[in-house]
């Protein structure tokens, strides 16, 4: 009976799933989604969502995307100089707290979607994301302009986001799910061995 109780607890733990609330910010005519989120900034306050009164649904079209697999492959090839190297003109750009806050937010990804459309080379290959556009509408960069976005990206955001994704993807086991299941299996085997061999 005691063994049965332990197994029930282990199965309940294995079945439990932690869901991470994900949100994507809509900025003008662009929408960025990112399945692998950067760390949340504790100073961000959630805004309450109100029901839309319009009856016409907002539609977006796929512009481009970077899969998690492609991002992982890119990160695996990055060297320290790829991560830490910055242009010499960046020395005059201040990467202060508000700029870094922008880098960690979805506003940065939305600006990528707005300012780097129709490109042949992915400009954020280390971040899994999808860029969607509202057909026939122009977007506005959160950074004030696309040139400001490009400056902040090159001088501040690239380094911190590359470091974060290198850290995220360097682990052989993502989010510990496989590690948890293996630990659970070992625990069950040890429990069976304890009760049936003794």
mmCIF file of C-alpha atoms in Angstrom:
data_model
loop_
_atom_site.group_PDB
_atom_site.id
_atom_site.type_symbol
_atom_site.label_atom_id
_atom_site.label_comp_id
_atom_site.label_asym_id
_atom_site.label_seq_id
_atom_site.Cartn_x
_atom_site.Cartn_y
_atom_site.Cartn_z
ATOM 1 C CA UNK A 1 0.000 0.000 0.000
ATOM 2 C CA UNK A 2 2.869 2.341 0.837
ATOM 3 C CA UNK A 3 4.495 1.576 -2.554
ATOM 4 C CA UNK A 4 1.214 2.355 -4.296
ATOM 5 C CA UNK A 5 1.045 5.759 -2.558
ATOM 6 C CA UNK A 6 4.601 6.622 -3.581
ATOM 7 C CA UNK A 7 3.904 5.631 -7.198
ATOM 8 C CA UNK A 8 0.721 7.732 -7.259
ATOM 9 C CA UNK A 9 2.692 10.760 -6.031
ATOM 10 C CA UNK A 10 5.439 10.181 -8.610
ATOM 11 C CA UNK A 11 2.914 9.811 -11.435
ATOM 12 C CA UNK A 12 1.099 12.967 -10.306
ATOM 13 C CA UNK A 13 4.388 14.863 -10.333
ATOM 14 C CA UNK A 14 5.218 13.541 -13.786
ATOM 15 C CA UNK A 15 1.810 14.505 -15.125
ATOM 16 C CA UNK A 16 2.006 18.044 -13.768
ATOM 17 C CA UNK A 17 2.881 20.609 -16.358
ATOM 18 C CA UNK A 18 3.910 24.168 -15.795
ATOM 19 C CA UNK A 19 2.503 26.430 -18.419
ATOM 20 C CA UNK A 20 4.274 29.677 -19.082
ATOM 21 C CA UNK A 21 1.942 32.466 -20.087
ATOM 22 C CA UNK A 22 3.096 33.854 -23.380
ATOM 23 C CA UNK A 23 2.106 37.120 -24.910
ATOM 24 C CA UNK A 24 3.028 38.966 -28.051
ATOM 25 C CA UNK A 25 2.721 42.711 -28.323
ATOM 26 C CA UNK A 26 1.026 44.192 -31.348
ATOM 27 C CA UNK A 27 2.721 47.347 -32.528
ATOM 28 C CA UNK A 28 1.060 49.166 -35.398
ATOM 29 C CA UNK A 29 1.210 46.807 -38.366
ATOM 30 C CA UNK A 30 3.695 44.240 -37.026
ATOM 31 C CA UNK A 31 3.417 41.349 -34.648
ATOM 32 C CA UNK A 32 6.359 39.396 -33.273
ATOM 33 C CA UNK A 33 6.053 36.065 -31.553
ATOM 34 C CA UNK A 34 8.815 34.314 -29.697
ATOM 35 C CA UNK A 35 8.382 30.837 -28.222
ATOM 36 C CA UNK A 36 11.615 30.981 -26.273
ATOM 37 C CA UNK A 37 11.254 34.031 -24.118
ATOM 38 C CA UNK A 38 13.930 36.269 -22.755
ATOM 39 C CA UNK A 39 13.884 36.711 -18.975
ATOM 40 C CA UNK A 40 10.905 38.730 -17.811
ATOM 41 C CA UNK A 41 11.630 42.154 -16.425
ATOM 42 C CA UNK A 42 10.036 42.425 -12.985
ATOM 43 C CA UNK A 43 9.425 46.141 -13.507
ATOM 44 C CA UNK A 44 7.012 45.444 -16.360
ATOM 45 C CA UNK A 45 3.399 45.794 -15.321
ATOM 46 C CA UNK A 46 0.738 43.765 -17.034
ATOM 47 C CA UNK A 47 -2.008 45.765 -18.657
ATOM 48 C CA UNK A 48 -5.566 44.597 -18.330
ATOM 49 C CA UNK A 49 -7.070 43.383 -21.578
ATOM 50 C CA UNK A 50 -10.440 44.742 -22.609
ATOM 51 C CA UNK A 51 -12.762 43.013 -25.020
ATOM 52 C CA UNK A 52 -12.575 44.437 -28.514
ATOM 53 C CA UNK A 53 -15.746 46.104 -29.696
ATOM 54 C CA UNK A 54 -14.910 45.786 -33.388
ATOM 55 C CA UNK A 55 -16.517 42.909 -35.206
ATOM 56 C CA UNK A 56 -13.851 42.709 -37.908
ATOM 57 C CA UNK A 57 -10.968 40.448 -36.876
ATOM 58 C CA UNK A 58 -7.430 41.760 -37.211
ATOM 59 C CA UNK A 59 -5.527 39.741 -39.783
ATOM 60 C CA UNK A 60 -1.809 39.354 -40.183
ATOM 61 C CA UNK A 61 0.272 37.712 -42.889
ATOM 62 C CA UNK A 62 3.473 35.746 -42.370
ATOM 63 C CA UNK A 63 6.520 37.839 -43.315
ATOM 64 C CA UNK A 64 9.401 35.672 -42.123
ATOM 65 C CA UNK A 65 10.466 33.513 -39.216
ATOM 66 C CA UNK A 66 13.322 31.708 -37.536
ATOM 67 C CA UNK A 67 12.649 28.265 -36.095
ATOM 68 C CA UNK A 68 14.038 27.175 -32.753
ATOM 69 C CA UNK A 69 16.061 24.455 -34.493
ATOM 70 C CA UNK A 70 17.654 26.980 -36.867
ATOM 71 C CA UNK A 71 18.343 29.336 -33.933
ATOM 72 C CA UNK A 72 19.961 26.516 -31.941
ATOM 73 C CA UNK A 73 22.155 25.618 -34.913
ATOM 74 C CA UNK A 74 23.230 29.239 -35.306
ATOM 75 C CA UNK A 75 23.992 29.613 -31.588
ATOM 76 C CA UNK A 76 26.092 26.424 -31.703
ATOM 77 C CA UNK A 77 28.374 28.085 -34.281
ATOM 78 C CA UNK A 78 28.783 31.406 -32.425
ATOM 79 C CA UNK A 79 32.237 32.206 -31.088
ATOM 80 C CA UNK A 80 33.116 34.558 -28.229
ATOM 81 C CA UNK A 81 34.078 37.231 -30.756
ATOM 82 C CA UNK A 82 30.680 36.818 -32.445
ATOM 83 C CA UNK A 83 29.011 37.467 -29.094
ATOM 84 C CA UNK A 84 31.197 40.205 -27.638
ATOM 85 C CA UNK A 85 32.384 41.949 -30.787
ATOM 86 C CA UNK A 86 30.902 45.409 -31.386
ATOM 87 C CA UNK A 87 31.644 48.105 -33.915
ATOM 88 C CA UNK A 88 34.028 50.868 -32.810
ATOM 89 C CA UNK A 89 31.354 53.532 -33.361
ATOM 90 C CA UNK A 90 29.274 51.831 -30.652
ATOM 91 C CA UNK A 91 31.537 53.251 -27.947
ATOM 92 C CA UNK A 92 29.505 56.475 -28.077
ATOM 93 C CA UNK A 93 26.180 54.644 -27.575
ATOM 94 C CA UNK A 94 25.004 54.348 -23.964
ATOM 95 C CA UNK A 95 23.513 50.945 -23.165
ATOM 96 C CA UNK A 96 21.712 52.179 -20.071
ATOM 97 C CA UNK A 97 18.935 50.465 -18.126
ATOM 98 C CA UNK A 98 16.108 51.769 -20.320
ATOM 99 C CA UNK A 99 17.891 50.638 -23.487
ATOM 100 C CA UNK A 100 18.534 47.178 -22.017
ATOM 101 C CA UNK A 101 14.886 47.036 -20.913
ATOM 102 C CA UNK A 102 13.962 47.591 -24.562
ATOM 103 C CA UNK A 103 16.348 44.793 -25.623
ATOM 104 C CA UNK A 104 14.639 42.308 -23.283
ATOM 105 C CA UNK A 105 11.139 43.264 -24.370
ATOM 106 C CA UNK A 106 8.948 42.203 -27.253
ATOM 107 C CA UNK A 107 9.242 45.799 -28.493
ATOM 108 C CA UNK A 108 12.711 44.875 -29.771
ATOM 109 C CA UNK A 109 11.361 41.889 -31.702
ATOM 110 C CA UNK A 110 8.505 43.990 -33.077
ATOM 111 C CA UNK A 111 11.006 46.557 -34.318
ATOM 112 C CA UNK A 112 12.970 43.757 -35.968
ATOM 113 C CA UNK A 113 9.781 42.714 -37.762
ATOM 114 C CA UNK A 114 9.036 46.308 -38.735
ATOM 115 C CA UNK A 115 12.518 47.448 -39.792
ATOM 116 C CA UNK A 116 14.030 44.292 -41.276
ATOM 117 C CA UNK A 117 11.347 43.115 -43.664
ATOM 118 C CA UNK A 118 11.934 41.430 -47.014
ATOM 119 C CA UNK A 119 15.557 40.618 -46.258
ATOM 120 C CA UNK A 120 17.541 37.743 -47.666
ATOM 121 C CA UNK A 121 19.623 37.332 -44.502
ATOM 122 C CA UNK A 122 18.062 36.863 -41.064
ATOM 123 C CA UNK A 123 19.243 39.677 -38.763
ATOM 124 C CA UNK A 124 18.278 37.889 -35.520
ATOM 125 C CA UNK A 125 19.275 34.297 -36.334
ATOM 126 C CA UNK A 126 19.889 33.402 -32.669
ATOM 127 C CA UNK A 127 16.314 34.220 -31.553
ATOM 128 C CA UNK A 128 13.417 31.944 -32.543
ATOM 129 C CA UNK A 129 10.619 34.196 -33.729
ATOM 130 C CA UNK A 130 7.893 34.751 -36.284
ATOM 131 C CA UNK A 131 7.184 38.087 -37.935
ATOM 132 C CA UNK A 132 3.645 38.815 -39.041
ATOM 133 C CA UNK A 133 2.502 41.924 -40.885
ATOM 134 C CA UNK A 134 -0.855 43.590 -41.348
ATOM 135 C CA UNK A 135 -1.333 43.719 -45.107
ATOM 136 C CA UNK A 136 -1.362 47.204 -46.587
ATOM 137 C CA UNK A 137 -0.313 48.992 -43.386
ATOM 138 C CA UNK A 138 2.971 50.619 -42.485
ATOM 139 C CA UNK A 139 4.514 49.965 -39.098
ATOM 140 C CA UNK A 140 6.177 52.383 -36.715
ATOM 141 C CA UNK A 141 9.346 51.484 -34.814
ATOM 142 C CA UNK A 142 9.143 51.583 -31.024
ATOM 143 C CA UNK A 143 12.706 52.899 -30.952
ATOM 144 C CA UNK A 144 11.544 56.056 -32.721
ATOM 145 C CA UNK A 145 12.914 55.115 -36.111
ATOM 146 C CA UNK A 146 14.448 52.139 -37.861
ATOM 147 C CA UNK A 147 17.865 53.813 -37.791
ATOM 148 C CA UNK A 148 17.607 54.135 -33.979
ATOM 149 C CA UNK A 149 16.568 50.476 -33.818
ATOM 150 C CA UNK A 150 19.582 49.405 -35.894
ATOM 151 C CA UNK A 151 21.973 51.424 -33.709
ATOM 152 C CA UNK A 152 20.562 50.051 -30.444
ATOM 153 C CA UNK A 153 20.488 46.528 -31.890
ATOM 154 C CA UNK A 154 24.113 46.601 -33.037
ATOM 155 C CA UNK A 155 25.519 48.314 -29.966
ATOM 156 C CA UNK A 156 23.419 46.956 -27.091
ATOM 157 C CA UNK A 157 20.800 44.317 -27.875
ATOM 158 C CA UNK A 158 22.828 41.910 -30.001
ATOM 159 C CA UNK A 159 25.346 41.181 -27.254
ATOM 160 C CA UNK A 160 22.871 40.690 -24.402
ATOM 161 C CA UNK A 161 20.440 38.592 -26.429
ATOM 162 C CA UNK A 162 23.239 36.448 -27.886
ATOM 163 C CA UNK A 163 24.547 35.794 -24.377
ATOM 164 C CA UNK A 164 21.074 34.866 -23.163
ATOM 165 C CA UNK A 165 20.366 32.455 -26.020
ATOM 166 C CA UNK A 166 23.841 30.933 -25.757
ATOM 167 C CA UNK A 167 23.023 30.238 -22.109
ATOM 168 C CA UNK A 168 19.541 28.908 -22.908
ATOM 169 C CA UNK A 169 20.652 26.658 -25.739
ATOM 170 C CA UNK A 170 23.922 25.420 -24.217
ATOM 171 C CA UNK A 171 22.019 23.033 -22.005
ATOM 172 C CA UNK A 172 21.574 19.578 -23.508
ATOM 173 C CA UNK A 173 18.174 19.316 -21.823
ATOM 174 C CA UNK A 174 15.750 22.144 -22.486
ATOM 175 C CA UNK A 175 13.689 23.312 -19.495
ATOM 176 C CA UNK A 176 14.746 20.219 -17.565
ATOM 177 C CA UNK A 177 11.811 18.136 -18.849
ATOM 178 C CA UNK A 178 13.920 15.183 -19.951
ATOM 179 C CA UNK A 179 16.073 15.456 -16.831
ATOM 180 C CA UNK A 180 12.927 15.416 -14.693
ATOM 181 C CA UNK A 181 11.556 12.311 -16.445
ATOM 182 C CA UNK A 182 14.894 10.487 -16.082
ATOM 183 C CA UNK A 183 15.069 11.396 -12.396
ATOM 184 C CA UNK A 184 11.508 10.185 -11.948
ATOM 185 C CA UNK A 185 12.314 6.885 -13.672
ATOM 186 C CA UNK A 186 15.390 6.355 -11.489
ATOM 187 C CA UNK A 187 13.277 7.124 -8.415
ATOM 188 C CA UNK A 188 10.659 4.559 -9.437
ATOM 189 C CA UNK A 189 13.341 1.926 -10.104
ATOM 190 C CA UNK A 190 15.000 2.567 -6.744
ATOM 191 C CA UNK A 191 11.611 2.356 -5.028
ATOM 192 C CA UNK A 192 10.782 -0.974 -6.722
ATOM 193 C CA UNK A 193 14.221 -2.320 -5.868
ATOM 194 C CA UNK A 194 13.811 -1.279 -2.230
ATOM 195 C CA UNK A 195 10.413 -2.975 -1.830
ATOM 196 C CA UNK A 196 10.904 -6.104 -3.916
ATOM 197 C CA UNK A 197 14.490 -7.056 -3.111
ATOM 198 C CA UNK A 198 14.192 -6.604 0.629
#
